[in-house]
Structure formats: structure tokens, C-alpha cells
Amino acid sequence: MSSTASGKNGTWRNWGGNVSARPAREVTPASVEELAAAVRRAAEDGLTVKAVGTGHSFTSIAATDGVLIRPQLLTGIRGIDRDAMTVTVEAGTPLKRLNVALAREGLSLTNMGDIMEQTVSGATSTGTHGTGRESASIAAQIKGLELVTADGTVLTCSEKENPEVFAAARVGLGALGIVTAITFAVEPVFLLTAREEPMPFDQVLADFDQLWAENEHFEFYWFPHTGNTNTKRNNRSAGPEKPVPPVSGWFEDEFLSNGVFQVAQWVGRAAPASIPAIARISSKALSARTYTDIPYKVYTSPRRVRFVEMEYAVPRAALAETLRELKAMVDRSGLRVSFPVEVRTAPADDITLSTASGRDSAYVAVHMFKGTPYHAYFTAAERIFTAHEGRPHWGKVHTRDAEYFAGVYPRFGEFTALRDRLDPDRRFQNDYLRRVLGA
């Protein structure tokens, strides 16, 4: 895949293939000054502006018919401060490049999501997260931000400088300005031991609080139409390194998780009736394994099978009930769901529109194979999530609007007031922001 999802004849498309847009023009600035000039010029021409990363959002959060800013020239590390233990990177830097560069310097982020194709600004602006008992989302590791606001001003913010912008812009949805650089907290590189093993669905839910409490990072996948899950615990380790051997790693991560899974998806799309049988087989295909490696090699894995996704954060205490309702819904619905449901957690954070803002959260993600109808499943799942005051991931499919968000985010008004101040003319507006933040 190229660094940015795109299509022919000036049409931009996202990774999942469910969103497209035709911008009036595209700009690939080589510096912050050029980006600021592009924003000022858009204002003169009466056009809106959107920066786009790698198109890994399933919502139309990056779509625009105005000026599309591509960040691929704004990449690389600006500086590492070993006293403060921070790294400052250009906003268009892919997470993969950041992770590899940090490892070379003997450094690492504390926590990360499960893929690393996204740009640092795209991932943080939409609230991308992994799983963690104490360690939160990627945005929660931000110590400083630089952004170009609607009038072309370059604004820097941190806990000390423009703190009210810092509180909101770490997960800013692209609504407050265009992020040009991010300063992350880092730590000396460490080892994680991953333990993956199957576990019955009912047992995971019965023991969930204990599994959460005993592990730094706990997550699991439930296979719909079965009572089976695959669990993963990641904990810090004194070593030694014991990476997944190349041959078995290729078999499990590429052949089973991507190759066979892709074929299973094609079969399921052609013959939906076969899905429950396929699910029973796939849920038993992955056997238990343990390995020890540096963080990004444990947290992240390749995802080559294209899909569309919805994910909601519910209060952590409501997880078991939410999942039991989801399972009961799938069992009685006649739906055929070929993708596992992914469950992760995050501690409460202090970012205005973070899905974990002010509350300990559990994430439930439902997926459908690209090209299969997902509306019935997602609508039924969303009904369950919203009954538990769920907050949808900003970059994943959902149907919520500003009125709903005002009810589930206590500080929602704080964000919209800041947006009124920083972008009164709605230079960074698009249809998605109009829906989720209000006009």
C-alpha cells in the first residue's frame, strides 16, 4: 500500500474503501511555513482545509471537497531530549518509522495500538489506543504539540503553554488546527513477554477483573458463533529476548492470521452459511504461545485483510454485561459474523474528547470483511453500546451526533467553545465534524 490511501482522477479513498472524496486541490507542504501559507491561501479562496494521514479511519473525518493536505514530506524526528525523556517528531511520520527509529536509539513509547501504519498525528487525533491497566492511549503520552490554526498562526502547547488547547488538541479530530509536530514521552527500551492462549468466553468474563488486575496489558478476541476466545497478556520482562521464530511466526502471523483468514473471509462472503463452521475452526487454529521481544514487535502485528470497523468505549465495569448482550444478539439474529470481536482496556485520562476521558474504559470492536454488508450488525451492536453510554472511536464507523456526545462527554462544551475561538470561520469543517461537533 502506498503511504496514503488514494484513488484515480483526484479521488481520495480511505484504507477500508468505504469513504471517498474529491478535493478541489491537494498540497504536499515541505515545511510548517508552507503548510501555514496553504491554510492562508485556502481562506482567501473560501475553501476548507483537511490534513489526511494514511486513511486508516473508517469515518469521513479526513474527507474534504476543499484543500487536502498530504503530510508525507513532514516526517522524521526533530529532536530527542534525553534529560526530559521526550522525542519530537513531524506530524506525518508513520508510527512504524517512529518505532524503528526509537528502538535504534534505545528508546520506546510506553504503549501503542495494534497496527503501526498510521501517521503519528492521524493516530493521536482520532484517539488510537492499545490496551493497558495503567498505560493509556498514544495521545495520553503526548507532552507537547505544535499546530497551525485557522489564521495561519503556528501555536505550541503543553501543560504549561496554552494548557487549554493542550487539554483538547491531543485528540483534536482535526477540528482545532493542523498538527505539525508532536512531542512524546519515551522511556528506555524494555522487553515484553506476550502470552497468548485460548480461553472459553464464559471464563474470560467471569475472571475478567482478575485478568485485568494481574496483567499490565490484557486483551482478548471472541469469535462470534462460538464460545471461544483467544487471550493475550503482555507484561514487562527481565528477558532474555525470545522472539517468535521466523518460520512459526510466518505461519501464525502471516499464513493463519492473514493468508488463511483472507481465504476464510472470501468463502464467508460467497457462502455466509459456512461462517459458523469456519469460526469454530479458526477459533481453534491458533494455539498457545509465549514470546519476549521489544515493545513494538509485541504490541503491533500486520493486518493485511481489509475490513470495516466499529469500536465503542464503555465503562470498564459494564464490559461483561455489554459482551453478554452482544453474544445473545448475534446468537438470535441470524447474522453471520466472520471477524472476531476485539476487547481491550484503558485507564481514565484527562483529554477532553478522549474515549477514556474521566473514566476507566473497556473497548469493544466489531469488524466486517471489506465488501460485506455491515449495517445490520453494526446497528444492532451500536444499540447495545449506546445503552451503556458508550463513546465511539472517532475514526471508526458510528452514527452518533453532537447531541449524543454532549451527554456522554462531560467536557464536550469545553471543546466546542475552544473550537469557536480557534476556528470561528470553520476553516477545518467537513460533514463529519458538522455532525459530531455541531454546526
Tab-separated table of C-alpha atoms in Angstrom:
chain	number	residue	atom	x	y	z
A	1	MET	CA	0.000	0.000	0.000
A	2	SER	CA	1.249	3.494	-0.755
A	3	SER	CA	1.869	5.841	2.133
A	4	THR	CA	-1.548	7.428	1.643
A	5	ALA	CA	-4.725	5.786	0.568
A	6	SER	CA	-5.793	7.330	-2.707
A	7	GLY	CA	-7.591	6.658	-5.952
A	8	LYS	CA	-7.690	7.728	-9.577
A	9	ASN	CA	-8.733	11.091	-11.095
A	10	GLY	CA	-8.135	13.143	-7.987
A	11	THR	CA	-10.457	10.993	-5.863
A	12	TRP	CA	-9.183	10.269	-2.364
A	13	ARG	CA	-10.172	6.940	-0.743
A	14	ASN	CA	-9.599	5.587	2.746
A	15	TRP	CA	-7.936	2.251	3.596
A	16	GLY	CA	-11.228	0.439	4.266
A	17	GLY	CA	-12.603	1.614	0.904
A	18	ASN	CA	-15.851	2.892	2.461
A	19	VAL	CA	-15.085	6.657	2.187
A	20	SER	CA	-14.099	8.708	-0.857
A	21	ALA	CA	-13.794	12.426	-1.569
A	22	ARG	CA	-12.833	14.751	-4.429
A	23	PRO	CA	-10.775	17.664	-3.074
A	24	ALA	CA	-10.567	20.925	-5.063
A	25	ARG	CA	-6.784	20.711	-4.757
A	26	GLU	CA	-4.030	18.807	-2.974
A	27	VAL	CA	-0.998	20.337	-1.287
A	28	THR	CA	2.111	18.474	-0.070
A	29	PRO	CA	3.931	21.071	2.070
A	30	ALA	CA	7.651	20.573	2.726
A	31	SER	CA	7.703	22.797	5.834
A	32	VAL	CA	5.473	24.231	8.531
A	33	GLU	CA	5.728	27.636	6.771
A	34	GLU	CA	4.429	26.131	3.529
A	35	LEU	CA	1.580	24.476	5.401
A	36	ALA	CA	0.632	27.758	7.111
A	37	ALA	CA	0.708	29.505	3.714
A	38	ALA	CA	-1.582	26.819	2.256
A	39	VAL	CA	-4.096	27.409	5.074
A	40	ARG	CA	-3.997	31.191	4.491
A	41	ARG	CA	-4.439	30.709	0.742
A	42	ALA	CA	-7.407	28.385	1.297
A	43	ALA	CA	-9.026	31.123	3.382
A	44	GLU	CA	-8.517	33.650	0.552
A	45	ASP	CA	-10.174	31.216	-1.867
A	46	GLY	CA	-13.007	30.415	0.535
A	47	LEU	CA	-12.037	26.740	0.764
A	48	THR	CA	-11.995	24.432	3.764
A	49	VAL	CA	-8.812	22.505	4.648
A	50	LYS	CA	-8.188	18.938	5.839
A	51	ALA	CA	-4.954	17.107	6.553
A	52	VAL	CA	-5.065	13.398	5.804
A	53	GLY	CA	-2.797	10.653	7.126
A	54	THR	CA	-2.794	7.102	5.783
A	55	GLY	CA	-6.577	6.886	5.525
A	56	HIS	CA	-6.927	4.311	8.317
A	57	SER	CA	-10.089	5.967	9.680
A	58	PHE	CA	-13.369	4.346	8.669
A	59	THR	CA	-15.285	7.596	9.225
A	60	SER	CA	-15.170	10.553	6.830
A	61	ILE	CA	-13.148	12.530	9.407
A	62	ALA	CA	-10.469	13.381	6.794
A	63	ALA	CA	-12.725	13.800	3.752
A	64	THR	CA	-12.898	17.235	2.102
A	65	ASP	CA	-14.020	18.908	-1.104
A	66	GLY	CA	-11.643	21.771	-0.285
A	67	VAL	CA	-7.866	21.655	0.144
A	68	LEU	CA	-6.388	18.268	1.024
A	69	ILE	CA	-3.048	18.499	2.840
A	70	ARG	CA	-0.810	15.467	2.444
A	71	PRO	CA	1.868	15.232	5.148
A	72	GLN	CA	4.419	12.857	3.632
A	73	LEU	CA	7.171	15.493	3.468
A	74	LEU	CA	6.630	16.473	7.103
A	75	THR	CA	8.274	13.358	8.533
A	76	GLY	CA	11.188	12.410	10.738
A	77	ILE	CA	12.490	13.067	14.222
A	78	ARG	CA	13.167	16.742	15.050
A	79	GLY	CA	14.965	16.018	18.277
A	80	ILE	CA	15.431	13.722	21.258
A	81	ASP	CA	15.743	15.202	24.738
A	82	ARG	CA	17.352	12.556	26.941
A	83	ASP	CA	17.063	14.655	30.105
A	84	ALA	CA	13.332	15.178	29.704
A	85	MET	CA	12.972	11.730	28.050
A	86	THR	CA	10.957	13.088	25.134
A	87	VAL	CA	11.118	12.838	21.362
A	88	THR	CA	9.694	15.449	18.981
A	89	VAL	CA	8.523	14.193	15.586
A	90	GLU	CA	6.996	15.745	12.484
A	91	ALA	CA	3.275	15.055	12.224
A	92	GLY	CA	3.408	12.992	9.033
A	93	THR	CA	5.821	10.421	10.458
A	94	PRO	CA	4.365	6.903	10.269
A	95	LEU	CA	4.250	5.156	13.666
A	96	LYS	CA	6.272	2.316	12.141
A	97	ARG	CA	9.155	4.682	11.289
A	98	LEU	CA	8.961	6.280	14.739
A	99	ASN	CA	9.068	2.884	16.480
A	100	VAL	CA	12.042	1.639	14.456
A	101	ALA	CA	13.947	4.933	14.899
A	102	LEU	CA	13.304	4.973	18.670
A	103	ALA	CA	14.454	1.351	19.046
A	104	ARG	CA	17.706	2.268	17.266
A	105	GLU	CA	18.179	4.983	19.907
A	106	GLY	CA	17.418	2.508	22.728
A	107	LEU	CA	14.017	4.145	23.400
A	108	SER	CA	10.338	3.219	23.178
A	109	LEU	CA	6.829	4.551	23.653
A	110	THR	CA	5.195	3.074	26.768
A	111	ASN	CA	2.130	1.754	24.956
A	112	MET	CA	0.802	1.612	21.405
A	113	GLY	CA	-2.066	0.314	19.291
A	114	ASP	CA	-2.097	-2.954	17.384
A	115	ILE	CA	-1.062	-1.582	13.984
A	116	MET	CA	1.586	0.984	13.098
A	117	GLU	CA	0.748	2.070	9.543
A	118	GLN	CA	-0.836	5.361	10.646
A	119	THR	CA	0.873	8.745	10.896
A	120	VAL	CA	1.525	9.976	14.437
A	121	SER	CA	-0.911	12.879	14.016
A	122	GLY	CA	-3.657	10.787	12.412
A	123	ALA	CA	-3.396	8.157	15.135
A	124	THR	CA	-3.436	10.617	18.043
A	125	SER	CA	-6.065	12.997	16.600
A	126	THR	CA	-8.588	10.144	16.436
A	127	GLY	CA	-7.697	8.671	19.841
A	128	THR	CA	-5.942	5.469	18.702
A	129	HIS	CA	-5.077	3.222	21.655
A	130	GLY	CA	-3.835	-0.198	22.615
A	131	THR	CA	-4.714	-1.924	25.850
A	132	GLY	CA	-3.355	-1.171	29.319
A	133	ARG	CA	-4.051	-1.323	33.019
A	134	GLU	CA	-2.089	1.853	33.841
A	135	SER	CA	-0.774	2.992	30.460
A	136	ALA	CA	-3.235	4.838	28.268
A	137	SER	CA	-3.666	5.785	24.594
A	138	ILE	CA	-0.942	7.135	22.295
A	139	ALA	CA	-2.372	10.661	22.726
A	140	ALA	CA	-2.033	10.369	26.518
A	141	GLN	CA	1.746	10.075	26.021
A	142	ILE	CA	1.933	13.490	24.322
A	143	LYS	CA	3.922	16.153	26.184
A	144	GLY	CA	3.735	18.927	23.592
A	145	LEU	CA	2.031	19.833	20.307
A	146	GLU	CA	2.638	22.300	17.502
A	147	LEU	CA	-0.319	23.200	15.317
A	148	VAL	CA	-1.241	25.625	12.554
A	149	THR	CA	-4.531	27.339	13.406
A	150	ALA	CA	-7.152	28.736	11.037
A	151	ASP	CA	-5.471	32.126	10.544
A	152	GLY	CA	-2.112	30.530	9.710
A	153	THR	CA	-0.607	31.071	13.181
A	154	VAL	CA	1.761	28.376	14.475
A	155	LEU	CA	0.731	27.589	18.044
A	156	THR	CA	2.736	25.483	20.517
A	157	CYS	CA	1.039	23.962	23.505
A	158	SER	CA	1.848	21.815	26.530
A	159	GLU	CA	0.718	21.575	30.167
A	160	LYS	CA	2.412	24.957	30.759
A	161	GLU	CA	1.912	26.725	27.418
A	162	ASN	CA	-1.679	27.170	26.134
A	163	PRO	CA	-2.824	24.404	28.541
A	164	GLU	CA	-6.498	24.636	27.496
A	165	VAL	CA	-5.500	23.914	23.877
A	166	PHE	CA	-3.244	21.091	25.076
A	167	ALA	CA	-6.139	19.524	27.012
A	168	ALA	CA	-8.199	19.286	23.829
A	169	ALA	CA	-5.824	19.141	20.858
A	170	ARG	CA	-4.160	15.849	21.814
A	171	VAL	CA	-7.350	14.222	20.483
A	172	GLY	CA	-8.390	17.169	18.329
A	173	LEU	CA	-10.261	15.439	15.461
A	174	GLY	CA	-8.593	17.874	13.076
A	175	ALA	CA	-11.089	20.481	14.290
A	176	LEU	CA	-8.760	22.888	16.121
A	177	GLY	CA	-5.903	23.168	13.622
A	178	ILE	CA	-3.445	21.091	11.651
A	179	VAL	CA	-0.918	19.342	13.884
A	180	THR	CA	2.619	19.808	12.537
A	181	ALA	CA	4.752	18.238	15.291
A	182	ILE	CA	4.229	16.125	18.391
A	183	THR	CA	6.452	15.672	21.458
A	184	PHE	CA	6.018	12.241	23.052
A	185	ALA	CA	7.205	10.940	26.404
A	186	VAL	CA	9.551	7.990	25.837
A	187	GLU	CA	11.412	5.585	28.080
A	188	PRO	CA	14.444	3.324	27.759
A	189	VAL	CA	13.535	0.375	25.540
A	190	PHE	CA	12.243	-2.617	27.520
A	191	LEU	CA	11.157	-6.188	26.924
A	192	LEU	CA	7.622	-7.546	26.998
A	193	THR	CA	6.635	-11.163	27.350
A	194	ALA	CA	3.457	-11.986	25.471
A	195	ARG	CA	1.395	-14.993	26.459
A	196	GLU	CA	-1.340	-15.925	24.021
A	197	GLU	CA	-3.771	-18.701	24.859
A	198	PRO	CA	-7.326	-19.814	24.091
A	199	MET	CA	-9.906	-19.476	26.883
A	200	PRO	CA	-13.681	-20.109	26.985
A	201	PHE	CA	-15.822	-16.958	26.599
A	202	ASP	CA	-17.661	-17.508	29.896
A	203	GLN	CA	-14.398	-17.993	31.789
A	204	VAL	CA	-12.865	-14.768	30.402
A	205	LEU	CA	-15.913	-12.793	31.506
A	206	ALA	CA	-16.080	-14.475	34.920
A	207	ASP	CA	-12.375	-13.831	35.546
A	208	PHE	CA	-12.093	-10.536	33.673
A	209	ASP	CA	-11.457	-8.282	36.683
A	210	GLN	CA	-8.683	-10.583	37.875
A	211	LEU	CA	-7.112	-10.932	34.398
A	212	TRP	CA	-7.206	-7.140	34.064
A	213	ALA	CA	-5.665	-6.591	37.526
A	214	GLU	CA	-2.883	-9.172	37.146
A	215	ASN	CA	-1.579	-8.026	33.751
A	216	GLU	CA	-0.099	-4.761	32.516
A	217	HIS	CA	-1.787	-5.283	29.161
A	218	PHE	CA	-4.672	-7.706	28.741
A	219	GLU	CA	-6.834	-8.184	25.637
A	220	PHE	CA	-8.875	-10.906	24.024
A	221	TYR	CA	-10.686	-11.795	20.829
A	222	TRP	CA	-14.062	-13.517	20.879
A	223	PHE	CA	-15.118	-15.493	17.818
A	224	PRO	CA	-18.859	-14.959	17.187
A	225	HIS	CA	-20.921	-18.181	16.747
A	226	THR	CA	-18.557	-19.892	19.218
A	227	GLY	CA	-17.905	-19.902	22.947
A	228	ASN	CA	-14.179	-19.452	22.294
A	229	THR	CA	-11.751	-16.584	22.786
A	230	ASN	CA	-8.047	-16.057	22.295
A	231	THR	CA	-6.434	-14.074	25.125
A	232	LYS	CA	-3.211	-12.077	25.098
A	233	ARG	CA	-1.285	-10.849	28.158
A	234	ASN	CA	1.728	-8.578	27.732
A	235	ASN	CA	3.919	-7.932	30.754
A	236	ARG	CA	7.352	-6.385	31.238
A	237	SER	CA	10.122	-8.901	31.436
A	238	ALA	CA	13.735	-9.035	32.557
A	239	GLY	CA	14.453	-11.148	29.468
A	240	PRO	CA	16.131	-12.842	27.782
A	241	GLU	CA	14.713	-11.940	24.364
A	242	LYS	CA	12.862	-14.882	22.831
A	243	PRO	CA	11.262	-13.573	19.647
A	244	VAL	CA	8.721	-15.583	17.685
A	245	PRO	CA	10.834	-17.881	15.452
A	246	PRO	CA	10.672	-16.723	11.795
A	247	VAL	CA	9.078	-19.923	10.462
A	248	SER	CA	6.373	-20.381	13.108
A	249	GLY	CA	5.934	-16.586	13.183
A	250	TRP	CA	5.289	-16.558	9.460
A	251	PHE	CA	2.876	-19.466	9.838
A	252	GLU	CA	0.895	-17.879	12.685
A	253	ASP	CA	1.048	-14.184	11.799
A	254	GLU	CA	1.069	-14.319	8.017
A	255	PHE	CA	-0.357	-17.652	6.907
A	256	LEU	CA	-3.043	-18.142	9.594
A	257	SER	CA	-3.770	-14.556	10.674
A	258	ASN	CA	-3.622	-13.009	7.200
A	259	GLY	CA	-3.484	-15.698	4.475
A	260	VAL	CA	-5.930	-18.379	5.630
A	261	PHE	CA	-8.032	-15.694	7.309
A	262	GLN	CA	-8.304	-13.835	3.977
A	263	VAL	CA	-9.460	-17.041	2.229
A	264	ALA	CA	-11.922	-17.724	5.059
A	265	GLN	CA	-13.336	-14.209	4.561
A	266	TRP	CA	-13.739	-14.776	0.816
A	267	VAL	CA	-15.509	-18.103	1.434
A	268	GLY	CA	-17.700	-16.477	4.093
A	269	ARG	CA	-18.642	-13.625	1.763
A	270	ALA	CA	-19.579	-16.084	-1.014
A	271	ALA	CA	-21.360	-18.561	1.288
A	272	PRO	CA	-22.475	-16.879	4.546
A	273	ALA	CA	-23.986	-20.152	5.815
A	274	SER	CA	-20.445	-21.564	6.155
A	275	ILE	CA	-19.337	-18.818	8.589
A	276	PRO	CA	-20.211	-20.503	11.924
A	277	ALA	CA	-18.281	-23.633	10.878
A	278	ILE	CA	-15.322	-21.531	9.726
A	279	ALA	CA	-15.455	-19.601	13.026
A	280	ARG	CA	-15.277	-22.817	15.048
A	281	ILE	CA	-12.221	-23.929	13.070
A	282	SER	CA	-10.449	-20.534	13.171
A	283	SER	CA	-11.082	-20.079	16.871
A	284	LYS	CA	-9.177	-23.321	17.479
A	285	ALA	CA	-6.439	-22.822	14.851
A	286	LEU	CA	-4.269	-20.507	16.934
A	287	SER	CA	-2.563	-22.469	19.694
A	288	ALA	CA	-0.989	-21.062	22.867
A	289	ARG	CA	2.418	-19.399	22.514
A	290	THR	CA	4.786	-17.253	24.580
A	291	TYR	CA	7.472	-14.897	23.271
A	292	THR	CA	9.596	-11.998	24.546
A	293	ASP	CA	10.631	-9.002	22.432
A	294	ILE	CA	10.889	-5.198	22.321
A	295	PRO	CA	7.535	-3.376	22.651
A	296	TYR	CA	6.550	-2.553	19.089
A	297	LYS	CA	7.203	-6.140	17.986
A	298	VAL	CA	4.809	-7.379	20.680
A	299	TYR	CA	2.099	-4.697	20.636
A	300	THR	CA	1.673	-4.486	16.868
A	301	SER	CA	1.023	-7.020	14.138
A	302	PRO	CA	0.411	-6.834	10.389
A	303	ARG	CA	-3.237	-6.527	9.322
A	304	ARG	CA	-3.448	-7.287	5.611
A	305	VAL	CA	-7.077	-8.412	5.449
A	306	ARG	CA	-9.183	-5.300	4.694
A	307	PHE	CA	-12.214	-4.696	6.891
A	308	VAL	CA	-14.621	-2.075	8.186
A	309	GLU	CA	-14.791	-1.497	11.938
A	310	MET	CA	-16.932	-0.020	14.688
A	311	GLU	CA	-15.480	0.353	18.193
A	312	TYR	CA	-17.024	1.751	21.360
A	313	ALA	CA	-15.560	2.534	24.765
A	314	VAL	CA	-17.885	1.547	27.607
A	315	PRO	CA	-17.232	1.982	31.342
A	316	ARG	CA	-14.914	-0.861	32.320
A	317	ALA	CA	-17.402	-2.101	34.930
A	318	ALA	CA	-20.025	-2.560	32.179
A	319	LEU	CA	-17.874	-4.777	29.945
A	320	ALA	CA	-19.138	-8.242	30.888
A	321	GLU	CA	-22.782	-7.205	30.547
A	322	THR	CA	-22.101	-5.479	27.207
A	323	LEU	CA	-20.430	-8.604	25.793
A	324	ARG	CA	-23.115	-10.981	27.036
A	325	GLU	CA	-25.728	-8.795	25.320
A	326	LEU	CA	-23.632	-8.714	22.138
A	327	LYS	CA	-23.308	-12.526	22.117
A	328	ALA	CA	-27.028	-13.011	22.762
A	329	MET	CA	-27.829	-10.567	19.935
A	330	VAL	CA	-25.577	-12.401	17.433
A	331	ASP	CA	-26.941	-15.813	18.511
A	332	ARG	CA	-30.578	-14.890	17.935
A	333	SER	CA	-30.142	-12.550	14.940
A	334	GLY	CA	-29.336	-14.859	12.065
A	335	LEU	CA	-26.350	-12.580	11.312
A	336	ARG	CA	-23.213	-14.293	10.008
A	337	VAL	CA	-20.143	-12.643	11.559
A	338	SER	CA	-16.800	-13.858	10.254
A	339	PHE	CA	-14.495	-11.457	12.140
A	340	PRO	CA	-13.546	-11.801	15.814
A	341	VAL	CA	-14.646	-9.142	18.319
A	342	GLU	CA	-11.651	-7.412	19.916
A	343	VAL	CA	-11.700	-6.354	23.600
A	344	ARG	CA	-9.140	-4.012	25.232
A	345	THR	CA	-8.977	-1.575	28.174
A	346	ALA	CA	-7.612	1.861	29.075
A	347	PRO	CA	-7.358	3.830	32.319
A	348	ALA	CA	-9.140	7.172	32.639
A	349	ASP	CA	-7.233	10.121	31.141
A	350	ASP	CA	-7.564	13.917	31.197
A	351	ILE	CA	-8.006	14.639	27.462
A	352	THR	CA	-11.272	16.462	26.694
A	353	LEU	CA	-12.601	14.164	23.931
A	354	SER	CA	-10.552	11.035	24.565
A	355	THR	CA	-12.841	7.997	24.634
A	356	ALA	CA	-11.353	7.285	28.097
A	357	SER	CA	-11.777	10.886	29.299
A	358	GLY	CA	-12.533	10.798	33.021
A	359	ARG	CA	-13.472	7.112	33.159
A	360	ASP	CA	-11.782	3.697	33.216
A	361	SER	CA	-12.796	2.175	29.930
A	362	ALA	CA	-13.142	-1.100	28.050
A	363	TYR	CA	-13.176	-1.144	24.270
A	364	VAL	CA	-15.302	-3.491	22.194
A	365	ALA	CA	-14.555	-3.541	18.462
A	366	VAL	CA	-16.733	-5.251	15.869
A	367	HIS	CA	-15.485	-5.799	12.306
A	368	MET	CA	-16.839	-6.921	8.964
A	369	PHE	CA	-14.835	-8.051	5.932
A	370	LYS	CA	-14.487	-5.291	3.313
A	371	GLY	CA	-17.296	-5.631	0.773
A	372	THR	CA	-19.765	-7.490	3.018
A	373	PRO	CA	-22.872	-5.655	4.270
A	374	TYR	CA	-22.180	-4.436	7.793
A	375	HIS	CA	-25.136	-2.152	8.586
A	376	ALA	CA	-27.415	-4.688	10.295
A	377	TYR	CA	-24.642	-5.980	12.571
A	378	PHE	CA	-23.200	-2.561	13.405
A	379	THR	CA	-26.642	-1.044	14.053
A	380	ALA	CA	-27.571	-3.839	16.470
A	381	ALA	CA	-24.159	-3.622	18.194
A	382	GLU	CA	-24.350	0.161	18.436
A	383	ARG	CA	-27.746	-0.081	20.157
A	384	ILE	CA	-26.091	-2.199	22.879
A	385	PHE	CA	-23.038	0.093	23.189
A	386	THR	CA	-25.075	3.301	23.466
A	387	ALA	CA	-27.321	1.766	26.141
A	388	HIS	CA	-24.134	1.638	28.254
A	389	GLU	CA	-23.234	5.282	27.470
A	390	GLY	CA	-20.631	4.088	25.007
A	391	ARG	CA	-18.290	6.510	23.281
A	392	PRO	CA	-17.379	5.576	19.689
A	393	HIS	CA	-13.804	5.706	18.407
A	394	TRP	CA	-13.599	8.921	16.336
A	395	GLY	CA	-12.021	7.085	13.407
A	396	LYS	CA	-14.416	4.133	13.263
A	397	VAL	CA	-17.958	3.706	11.933
A	398	HIS	CA	-20.732	5.127	14.133
A	399	THR	CA	-23.951	7.128	13.731
A	400	ARG	CA	-23.726	9.445	16.777
A	401	ASP	CA	-24.052	13.236	16.676
A	402	ALA	CA	-23.215	16.306	18.775
A	403	GLU	CA	-26.343	15.975	20.887
A	404	TYR	CA	-25.360	12.444	21.907
A	405	PHE	CA	-21.750	13.433	22.612
A	406	ALA	CA	-22.827	16.330	24.817
A	407	GLY	CA	-24.474	13.677	27.004
A	408	VAL	CA	-21.568	11.195	27.236
A	409	TYR	CA	-18.649	13.675	27.404
A	410	PRO	CA	-18.907	15.930	30.483
A	411	ARG	CA	-16.386	18.374	28.926
A	412	PHE	CA	-17.904	18.439	25.441
A	413	GLY	CA	-18.832	22.127	25.721
A	414	GLU	CA	-15.243	22.947	26.653
A	415	PHE	CA	-14.078	21.515	23.322
A	416	THR	CA	-16.692	23.262	21.171
A	417	ALA	CA	-16.016	26.615	22.910
A	418	LEU	CA	-12.297	26.243	22.148
A	419	ARG	CA	-13.124	25.421	18.535
A	420	ASP	CA	-15.263	28.571	18.301
A	421	ARG	CA	-12.257	30.547	19.489
A	422	LEU	CA	-9.583	28.885	17.316
A	423	ASP	CA	-11.646	28.312	14.158
A	424	PRO	CA	-14.565	30.773	14.145
A	425	ASP	CA	-14.972	30.568	10.345
A	426	ARG	CA	-14.859	26.753	10.341
A	427	ARG	CA	-11.839	26.567	8.052
A	428	PHE	CA	-11.330	22.941	9.202
A	429	GLN	CA	-15.004	21.960	8.909
A	430	ASN	CA	-16.302	18.971	6.979
A	431	ASP	CA	-19.527	16.959	7.047
A	432	TYR	CA	-18.241	14.632	9.747
A	433	LEU	CA	-17.254	17.436	12.130
A	434	ARG	CA	-20.563	19.191	11.452
A	435	ARG	CA	-22.330	16.039	12.632
A	436	VAL	CA	-20.181	15.178	15.685
A	437	LEU	CA	-19.435	18.706	16.955
A	438	GLY	CA	-22.494	20.592	15.729
A	439	ALA	CA	-22.596	23.448	13.238
